[in-house]
Amino acid sequence: MRNVCLMLSASALASAATPVLAQEVMFKPIIDARLRYEMVEQDGPLPLQESRDADAVTMRMRAGGELSKGPFAFLAEAEGTLALDEDYNSGVNGKTLYPIVPDPENVEVNRVQLQYRTRPLIVTLGRQRINLDDQRFVGSVAWRQNEQTFDALRIEYMGVKDLKVDVTYAISARTIWGIDGGKFGSANRPTRIDGDNVFANVSYKTKLGTVTGFAYLVDQDEAVPALLRNSSQTYGARFAGAVPLTGKVKLSYLASYARQSDRAKNPVDYSADYVAAELGLDVAAFKLTAGYELLGSDRDAAGAAGGFAFQTPFATLHKFNGWADKFLTTPATGLQDYYAGVAYSLPKVGKAGPLVASFTFHRFSSDRQSIHYGDEYDAQLTLKIDTHLSALVKYADYDRQGIASFAGDADSRKFWAQIDYAL
């Protein structure tokens, strides 16, 4: 009987594999390059001086390819970043008299993954890019030259209409700090952060928008207090959608709430809330946006003098709370971000396009103690030159109010100019 069962199993596997074997092997090359100039003027705190600005000219290249046959695929991608002008503090190069530009020189394996993909199911194993929802909690930090990837097993199930279940177990995060992570006293900026992380995301599409429930269990199991304090469990929900009002007018909306508390070896006993709300109005070529975001603070947190606030260490943080990056770590007194913006899109500029110009204003204050941290103005101009090339210029101006309220709280101005090429 056992032999019969083995023969039946072998026959079934052979039948299932036959369509795959009959398909040809496909190869898709990967080339993604970026040349960027970034300037930072920051008025202190010591040892930084107003007269010592950061000037970073960096070149990043990602190259690799994907082999696929039927539902199976293997992808490998290397990443390298070169500093053509290193008059800046990369965070791990020891140049602490300059403001920080977190784009260190680096050579690494960015992604190497096996994937099985069909219409109802995608399974990905290996070092991979993970972007969930708007990347507020889990993202690849694509703005920086070195990408954040995860050594993980990810399962995405779409077998029920309008429903998606997305679960990831990650044993390591490969950070933006690259191969020099942890050097020159930067123990809280390692090459990788190990731990047992679970990212669970269940979404359902309705006529008015997508409802998402999520659970993000973060474990930063490193012998560094600043990293251990990022270990947390976050449970929440999100709703985002858009509806047309007239032929050229569309209303978009977003609302989200989450509750976070400590997990694993986190030495701080705390709990804090997250709230986000945003409205957008598209009127022909214009888009108006207004929103509010709260990263709450627990004033009674045990193990943290002065309280402890909601943190999102695996997020694509540059997308949120201003491009000057003052709030990559939420201050102990929490953060409230009131913002409004306008964007204009021109579909064609000669043979190029679209051309998109945007401007955003932020007002930052604390969750506790009624502190007005500061205000920020952000402006950006992007142009899609052709199928492969795009260009960007961007500016951020953070104006501190009163005395410094957290580490790095200083008047800052940042400017970027870059060109991207993607095959």
PDB file of C-alpha atoms in Angstrom, residues 184 258 295 326 352-353:
ATOM      1  CA  PHE A 184      32.867  54.934  15.269  1.00  0.00           C
ATOM      2  CA  ALA A 258      -3.386  52.065  16.705  1.00  0.00           C
ATOM      3  CA  LEU A 295       2.204  59.771  17.999  1.00  0.00           C
ATOM      4  CA  LYS A 326      13.565  65.879  12.753  1.00  0.00           C
ATOM      5  CA  ALA A 352       8.687  64.698 -21.053  1.00  0.00           C
ATOM      6  CA  GLY A 353       6.161  64.490 -18.237  1.00  0.00           C
TER       7      GLY A 353
END
